[in-house]
Short mmCIF file of C-alpha atoms and ligand atoms in Angstrom, two decimals:
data_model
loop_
_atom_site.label_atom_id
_atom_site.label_comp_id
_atom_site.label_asym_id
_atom_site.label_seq_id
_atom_site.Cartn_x
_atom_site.Cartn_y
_atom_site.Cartn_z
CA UNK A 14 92.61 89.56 95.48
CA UNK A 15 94.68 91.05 92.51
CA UNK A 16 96.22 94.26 93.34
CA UNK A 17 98.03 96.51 90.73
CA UNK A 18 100.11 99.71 91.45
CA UNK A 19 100.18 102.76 89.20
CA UNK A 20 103.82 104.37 89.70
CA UNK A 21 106.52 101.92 91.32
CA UNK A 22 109.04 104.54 93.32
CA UNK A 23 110.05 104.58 96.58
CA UNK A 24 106.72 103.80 98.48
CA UNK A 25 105.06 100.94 96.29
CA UNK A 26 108.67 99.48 96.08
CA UNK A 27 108.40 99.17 99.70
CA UNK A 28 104.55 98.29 100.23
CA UNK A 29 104.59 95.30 97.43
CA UNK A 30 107.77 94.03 98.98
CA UNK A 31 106.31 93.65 102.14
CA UNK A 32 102.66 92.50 100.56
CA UNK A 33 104.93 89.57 99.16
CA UNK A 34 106.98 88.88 101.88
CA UNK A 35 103.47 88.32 103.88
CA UNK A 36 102.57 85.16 100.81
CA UNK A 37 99.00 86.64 101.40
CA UNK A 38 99.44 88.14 97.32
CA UNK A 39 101.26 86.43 95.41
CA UNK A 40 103.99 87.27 93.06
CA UNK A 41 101.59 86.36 89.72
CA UNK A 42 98.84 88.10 91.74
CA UNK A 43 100.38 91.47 91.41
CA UNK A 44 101.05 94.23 89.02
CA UNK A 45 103.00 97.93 88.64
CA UNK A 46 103.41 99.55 85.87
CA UNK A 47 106.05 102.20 85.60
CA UNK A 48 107.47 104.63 82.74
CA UNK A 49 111.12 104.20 81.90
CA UNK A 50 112.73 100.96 80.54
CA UNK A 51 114.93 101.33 83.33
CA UNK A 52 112.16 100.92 86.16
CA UNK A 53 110.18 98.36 84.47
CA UNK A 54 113.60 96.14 84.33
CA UNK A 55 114.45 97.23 87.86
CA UNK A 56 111.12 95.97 88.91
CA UNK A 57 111.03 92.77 87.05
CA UNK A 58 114.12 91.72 88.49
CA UNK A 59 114.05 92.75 92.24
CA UNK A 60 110.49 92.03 92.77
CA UNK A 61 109.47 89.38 90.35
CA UNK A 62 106.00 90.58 90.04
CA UNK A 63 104.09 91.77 86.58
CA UNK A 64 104.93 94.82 85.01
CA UNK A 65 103.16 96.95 82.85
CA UNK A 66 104.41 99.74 80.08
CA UNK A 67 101.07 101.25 80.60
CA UNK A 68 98.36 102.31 83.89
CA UNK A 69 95.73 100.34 81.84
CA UNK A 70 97.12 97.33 82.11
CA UNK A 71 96.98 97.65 85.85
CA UNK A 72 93.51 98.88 86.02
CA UNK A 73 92.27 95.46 83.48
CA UNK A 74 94.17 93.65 85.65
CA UNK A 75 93.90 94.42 89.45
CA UNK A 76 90.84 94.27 91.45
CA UNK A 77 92.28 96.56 94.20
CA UNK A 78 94.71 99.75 92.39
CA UNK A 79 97.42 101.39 94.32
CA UNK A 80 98.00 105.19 93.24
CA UNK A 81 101.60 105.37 94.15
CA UNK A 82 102.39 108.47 91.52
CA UNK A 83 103.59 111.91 93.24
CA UNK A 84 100.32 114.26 94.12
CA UNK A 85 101.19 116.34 90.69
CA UNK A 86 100.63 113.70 88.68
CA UNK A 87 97.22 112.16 90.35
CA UNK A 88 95.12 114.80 88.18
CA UNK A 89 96.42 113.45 85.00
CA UNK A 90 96.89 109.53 85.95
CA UNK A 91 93.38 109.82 86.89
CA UNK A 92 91.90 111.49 83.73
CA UNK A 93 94.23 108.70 81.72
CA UNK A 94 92.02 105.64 83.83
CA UNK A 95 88.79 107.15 84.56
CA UNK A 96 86.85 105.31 82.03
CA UNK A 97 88.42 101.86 82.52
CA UNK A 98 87.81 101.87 86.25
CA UNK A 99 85.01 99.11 87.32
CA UNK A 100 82.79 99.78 89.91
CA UNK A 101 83.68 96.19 91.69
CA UNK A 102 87.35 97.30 91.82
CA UNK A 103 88.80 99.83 95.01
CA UNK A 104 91.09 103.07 94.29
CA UNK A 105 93.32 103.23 97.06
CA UNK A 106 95.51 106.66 97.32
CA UNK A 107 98.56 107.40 99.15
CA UNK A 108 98.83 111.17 98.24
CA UNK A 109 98.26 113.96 100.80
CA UNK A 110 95.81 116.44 100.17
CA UNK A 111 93.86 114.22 97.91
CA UNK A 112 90.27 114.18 99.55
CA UNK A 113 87.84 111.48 98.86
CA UNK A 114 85.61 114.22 97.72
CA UNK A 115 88.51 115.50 95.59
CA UNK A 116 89.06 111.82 94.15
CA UNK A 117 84.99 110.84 93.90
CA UNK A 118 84.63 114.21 91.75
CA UNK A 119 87.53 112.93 89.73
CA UNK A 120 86.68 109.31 89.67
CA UNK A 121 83.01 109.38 89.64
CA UNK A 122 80.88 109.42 92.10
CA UNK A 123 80.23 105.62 92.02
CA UNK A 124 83.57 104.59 92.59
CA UNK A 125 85.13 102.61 95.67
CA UNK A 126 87.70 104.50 97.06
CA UNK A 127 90.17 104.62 99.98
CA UNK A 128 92.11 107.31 101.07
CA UNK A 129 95.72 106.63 102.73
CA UNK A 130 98.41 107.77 103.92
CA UNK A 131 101.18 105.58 104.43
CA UNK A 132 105.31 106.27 105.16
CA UNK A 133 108.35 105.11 104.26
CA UNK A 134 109.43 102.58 107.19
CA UNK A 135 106.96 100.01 105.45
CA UNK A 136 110.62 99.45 103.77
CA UNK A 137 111.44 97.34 106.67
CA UNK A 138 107.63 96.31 107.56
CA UNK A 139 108.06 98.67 110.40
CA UNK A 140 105.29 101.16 108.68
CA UNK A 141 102.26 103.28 109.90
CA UNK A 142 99.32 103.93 107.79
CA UNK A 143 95.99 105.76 108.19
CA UNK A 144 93.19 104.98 106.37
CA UNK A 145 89.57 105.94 105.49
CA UNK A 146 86.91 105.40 102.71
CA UNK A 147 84.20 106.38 101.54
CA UNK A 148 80.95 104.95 101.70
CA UNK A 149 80.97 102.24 98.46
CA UNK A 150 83.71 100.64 99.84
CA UNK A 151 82.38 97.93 102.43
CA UNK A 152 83.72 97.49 105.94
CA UNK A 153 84.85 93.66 104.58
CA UNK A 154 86.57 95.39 101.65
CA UNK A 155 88.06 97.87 103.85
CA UNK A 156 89.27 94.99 106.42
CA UNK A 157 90.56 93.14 103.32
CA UNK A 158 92.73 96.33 102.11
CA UNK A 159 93.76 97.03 106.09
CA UNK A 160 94.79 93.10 106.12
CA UNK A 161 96.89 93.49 103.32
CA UNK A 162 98.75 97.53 104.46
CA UNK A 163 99.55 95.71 107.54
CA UNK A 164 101.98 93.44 105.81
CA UNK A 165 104.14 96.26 105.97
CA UNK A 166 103.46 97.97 109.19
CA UNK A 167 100.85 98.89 111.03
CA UNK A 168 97.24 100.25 109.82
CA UNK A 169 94.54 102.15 111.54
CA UNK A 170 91.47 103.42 110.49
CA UNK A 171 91.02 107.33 111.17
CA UNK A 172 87.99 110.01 110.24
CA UNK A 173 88.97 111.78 107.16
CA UNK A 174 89.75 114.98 109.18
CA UNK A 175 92.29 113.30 110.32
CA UNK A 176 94.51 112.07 107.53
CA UNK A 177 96.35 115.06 107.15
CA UNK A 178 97.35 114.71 110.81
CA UNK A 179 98.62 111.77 109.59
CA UNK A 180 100.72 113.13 107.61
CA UNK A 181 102.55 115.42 110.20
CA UNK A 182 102.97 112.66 112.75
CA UNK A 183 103.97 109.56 110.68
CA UNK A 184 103.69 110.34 106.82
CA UNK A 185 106.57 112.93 106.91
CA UNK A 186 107.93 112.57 110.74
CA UNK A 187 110.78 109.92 109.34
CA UNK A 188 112.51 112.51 107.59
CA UNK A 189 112.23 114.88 111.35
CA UNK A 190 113.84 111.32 112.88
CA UNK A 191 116.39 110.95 110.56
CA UNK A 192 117.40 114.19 111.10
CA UNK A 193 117.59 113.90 114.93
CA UNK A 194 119.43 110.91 114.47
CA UNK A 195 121.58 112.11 112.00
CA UNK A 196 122.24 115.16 114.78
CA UNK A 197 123.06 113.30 117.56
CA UNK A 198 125.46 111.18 115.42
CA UNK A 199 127.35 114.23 114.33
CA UNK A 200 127.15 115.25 118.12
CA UNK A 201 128.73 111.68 119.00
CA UNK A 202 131.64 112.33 115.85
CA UNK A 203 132.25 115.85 117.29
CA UNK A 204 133.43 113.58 120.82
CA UNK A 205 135.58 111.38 118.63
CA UNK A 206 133.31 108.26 118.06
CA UNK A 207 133.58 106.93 114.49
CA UNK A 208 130.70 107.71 112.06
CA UNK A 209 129.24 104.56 111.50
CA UNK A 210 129.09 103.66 114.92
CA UNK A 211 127.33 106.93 115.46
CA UNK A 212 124.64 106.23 113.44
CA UNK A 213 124.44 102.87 115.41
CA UNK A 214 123.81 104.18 118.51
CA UNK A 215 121.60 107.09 117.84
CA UNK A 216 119.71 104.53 115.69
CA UNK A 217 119.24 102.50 118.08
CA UNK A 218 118.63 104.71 121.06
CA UNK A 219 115.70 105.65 118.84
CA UNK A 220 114.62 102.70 118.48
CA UNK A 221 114.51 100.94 121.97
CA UNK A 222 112.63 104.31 123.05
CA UNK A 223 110.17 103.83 120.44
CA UNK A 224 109.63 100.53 121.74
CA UNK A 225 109.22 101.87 124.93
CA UNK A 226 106.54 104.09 124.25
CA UNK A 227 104.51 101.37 122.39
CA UNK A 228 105.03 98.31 124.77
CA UNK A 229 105.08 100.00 128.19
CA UNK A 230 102.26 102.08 127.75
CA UNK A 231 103.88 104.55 130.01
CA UNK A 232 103.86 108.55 129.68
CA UNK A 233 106.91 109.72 127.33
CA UNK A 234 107.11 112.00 130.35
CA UNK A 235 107.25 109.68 132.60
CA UNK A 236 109.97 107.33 130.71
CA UNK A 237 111.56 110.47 129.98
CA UNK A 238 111.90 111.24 133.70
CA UNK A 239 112.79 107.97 134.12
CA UNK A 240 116.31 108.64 132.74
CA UNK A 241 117.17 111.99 134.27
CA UNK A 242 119.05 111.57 137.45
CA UNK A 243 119.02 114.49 139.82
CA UNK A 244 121.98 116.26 139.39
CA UNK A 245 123.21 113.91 136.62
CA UNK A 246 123.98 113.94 132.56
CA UNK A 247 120.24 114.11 131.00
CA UNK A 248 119.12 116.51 132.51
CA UNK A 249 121.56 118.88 131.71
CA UNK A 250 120.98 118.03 127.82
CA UNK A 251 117.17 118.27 128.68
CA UNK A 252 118.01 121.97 129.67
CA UNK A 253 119.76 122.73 126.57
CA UNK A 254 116.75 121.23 124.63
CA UNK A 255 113.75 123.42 126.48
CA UNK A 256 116.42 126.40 125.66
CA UNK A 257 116.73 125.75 121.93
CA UNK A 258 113.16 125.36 121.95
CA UNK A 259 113.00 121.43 120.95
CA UNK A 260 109.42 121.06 121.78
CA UNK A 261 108.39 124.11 120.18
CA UNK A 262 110.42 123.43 117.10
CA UNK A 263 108.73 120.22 116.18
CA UNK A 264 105.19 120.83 116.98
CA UNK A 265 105.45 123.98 114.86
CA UNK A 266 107.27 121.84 112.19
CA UNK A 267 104.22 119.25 112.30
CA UNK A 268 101.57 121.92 111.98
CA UNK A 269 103.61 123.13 108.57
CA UNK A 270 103.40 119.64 107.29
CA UNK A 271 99.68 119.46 107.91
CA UNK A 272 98.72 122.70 106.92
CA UNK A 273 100.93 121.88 103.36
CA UNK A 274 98.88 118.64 103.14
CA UNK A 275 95.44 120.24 103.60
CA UNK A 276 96.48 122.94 100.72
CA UNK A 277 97.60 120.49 98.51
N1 NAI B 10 108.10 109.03 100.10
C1 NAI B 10 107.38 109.09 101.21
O1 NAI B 10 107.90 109.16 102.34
C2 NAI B 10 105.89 109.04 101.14
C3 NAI B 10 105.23 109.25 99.96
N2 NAI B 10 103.87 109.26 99.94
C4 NAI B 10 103.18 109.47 98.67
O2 NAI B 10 103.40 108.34 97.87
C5 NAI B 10 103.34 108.71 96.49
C6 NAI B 10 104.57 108.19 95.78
O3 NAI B 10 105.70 108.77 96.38
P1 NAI B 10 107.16 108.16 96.19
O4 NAI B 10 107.08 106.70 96.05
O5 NAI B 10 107.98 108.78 97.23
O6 NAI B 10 107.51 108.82 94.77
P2 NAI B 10 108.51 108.27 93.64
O7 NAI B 10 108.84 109.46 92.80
O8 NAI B 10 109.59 107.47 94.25
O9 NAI B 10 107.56 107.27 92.81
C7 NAI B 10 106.57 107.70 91.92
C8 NAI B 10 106.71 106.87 90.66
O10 NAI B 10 105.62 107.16 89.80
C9 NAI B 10 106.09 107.16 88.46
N3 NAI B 10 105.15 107.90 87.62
C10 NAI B 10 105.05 109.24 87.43
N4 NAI B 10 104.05 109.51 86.57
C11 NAI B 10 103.50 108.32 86.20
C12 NAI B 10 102.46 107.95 85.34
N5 NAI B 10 101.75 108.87 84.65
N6 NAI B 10 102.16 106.64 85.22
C13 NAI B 10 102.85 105.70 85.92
N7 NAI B 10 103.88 105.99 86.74
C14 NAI B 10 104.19 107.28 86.88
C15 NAI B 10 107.45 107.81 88.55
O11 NAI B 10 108.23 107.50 87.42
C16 NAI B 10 107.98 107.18 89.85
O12 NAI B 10 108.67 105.98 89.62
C17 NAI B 10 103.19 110.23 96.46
O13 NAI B 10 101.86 110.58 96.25
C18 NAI B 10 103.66 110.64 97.84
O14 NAI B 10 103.11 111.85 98.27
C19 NAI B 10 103.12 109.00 101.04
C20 NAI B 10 103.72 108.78 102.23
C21 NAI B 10 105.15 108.78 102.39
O1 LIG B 11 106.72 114.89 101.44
C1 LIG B 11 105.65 114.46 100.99
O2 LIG B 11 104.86 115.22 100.42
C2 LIG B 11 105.31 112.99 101.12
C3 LIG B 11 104.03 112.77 101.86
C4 LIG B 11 104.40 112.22 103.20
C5 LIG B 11 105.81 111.96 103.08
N1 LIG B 11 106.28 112.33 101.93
#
């Protein structure tokens, strides 16, 4: 399977890093084409893979085509490869708000398409994508395209009414994680600890309670409960967080996200 992305920024960096690092692709297998000089050197040389000046080059080339280009731009990248697009070969999209009825009207109706939405830990194969299609693409193609997202991360298939939830909990929720992190580490400098080390620690508080969640299978009540000791340290910072309205703060945050994804 060929596979080609339009745009190479931040997120297809990441995916076609991983989608090497897995040797199911490889290197001469893949494309990306990009605008500037700049990118199409910086690609060359840290990922070793094809690069195109132009998006037809990708779409003659790949039988499965990544559009990694900002939301603004899908409108125009679109009208650009309309008429080159096969009907063998699968659009798959990583832009919120794009709908596969949005895309198919774009497209044509008689193109393979599948709808994700991916995030930015795929940088360090730690990603989580949701993904749909529509009904040309085959549940063998789809397993094919899932086989390949999950060499950076993990993939699940969701209903389309549910990719812009997607978005809210894992598309955009690294930057809401970063920024707790980022808090608790100034929190931890405020007491005197050294920056870096900060970072280390809140990272990696993060992280083993992350893991947590996903290998104990417990309640993130109950493993929250779990480290408050009657009368002790947690639960006093617990207090502080119902008072500040924590909980409140990033559900509403989340439903801001989604509702921003479903207007866009
Ligand atoms: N950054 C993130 O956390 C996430 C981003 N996404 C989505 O992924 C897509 C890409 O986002 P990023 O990688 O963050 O953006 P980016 O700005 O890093 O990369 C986009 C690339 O597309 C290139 N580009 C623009 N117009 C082009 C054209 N006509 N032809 C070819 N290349 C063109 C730009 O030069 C740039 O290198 C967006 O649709 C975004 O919404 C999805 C999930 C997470
Ligand atoms: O902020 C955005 O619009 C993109 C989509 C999900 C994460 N970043």
């Amino acid at each position: 399977m060929k596979i080609g992305f339009i745009g190479c920024g931040n997120m297809a960096t990441a995916m076609i890093r991983g989608i090497l690092d897995s040797k199911k692709v490889t290197a001469g297998e893949m494309i990306a084409s990009a605008k500037s000089d700049a990118t199409r050197e910086k690609i060359s040389r840290e990922l070793g893979i094809c690069v195109a000046g132009t998006n037809s080059e990708v779409v003659d080339f790949a039988d499965v085509i990544f559009l990694a280009v900002k939301p603004q731009y899908y409108e125009e990248v679109i009208a650009e490869i309309r008429e080159e697009i096969r009907q063998d070969q699968i659009i798959v999209t990583i832009a919120p708000g794009k709908t596969l009825h949005w895309l198919a009207e774009r497209l044509g109706e008689d193109k393979k398409i599948i709808r994700t939405m991916p995030n930015t830990p795929a940088m360090v194969k730690e990603g989580m994508m949701g993904m749909c299609k529509n009904e040309l693409v085959t549940e063998e193609e789809m397993q094919q395209v899932k086989e390949i997202c999950e060499s950076f991360g993990k993939a699940e298939v969701v209903p389309e009414s549910l990719i812009d939830v997607v978005v809210g909990v894992s598309g955009s929720s690294p930057a809401y994680v970063f920024m707790f992190i980022e808090a608790m580490a100034d929190a931890a400098v405020a007491d005197g600890m050294p920056r870096a080390q900060a970072y280390k620690f809140a990272a990696q508080a993060v992280l083993g309670s992350a893991k947590m969640v996903l290998e104990t299978g417990m309640h993130p009540g109950a493993l929250k409960d779990m480290v408050c000791s009657p009368g002790g340290t947690t639960i006093e910072a617990v207090r502080v967080l119902e008072e500040k309205g924590m909980r409140s703060a990033v559900i509403e945050a989340s439903k801001a996200c989604v509702k921003k994804g479903r207007e866009m």
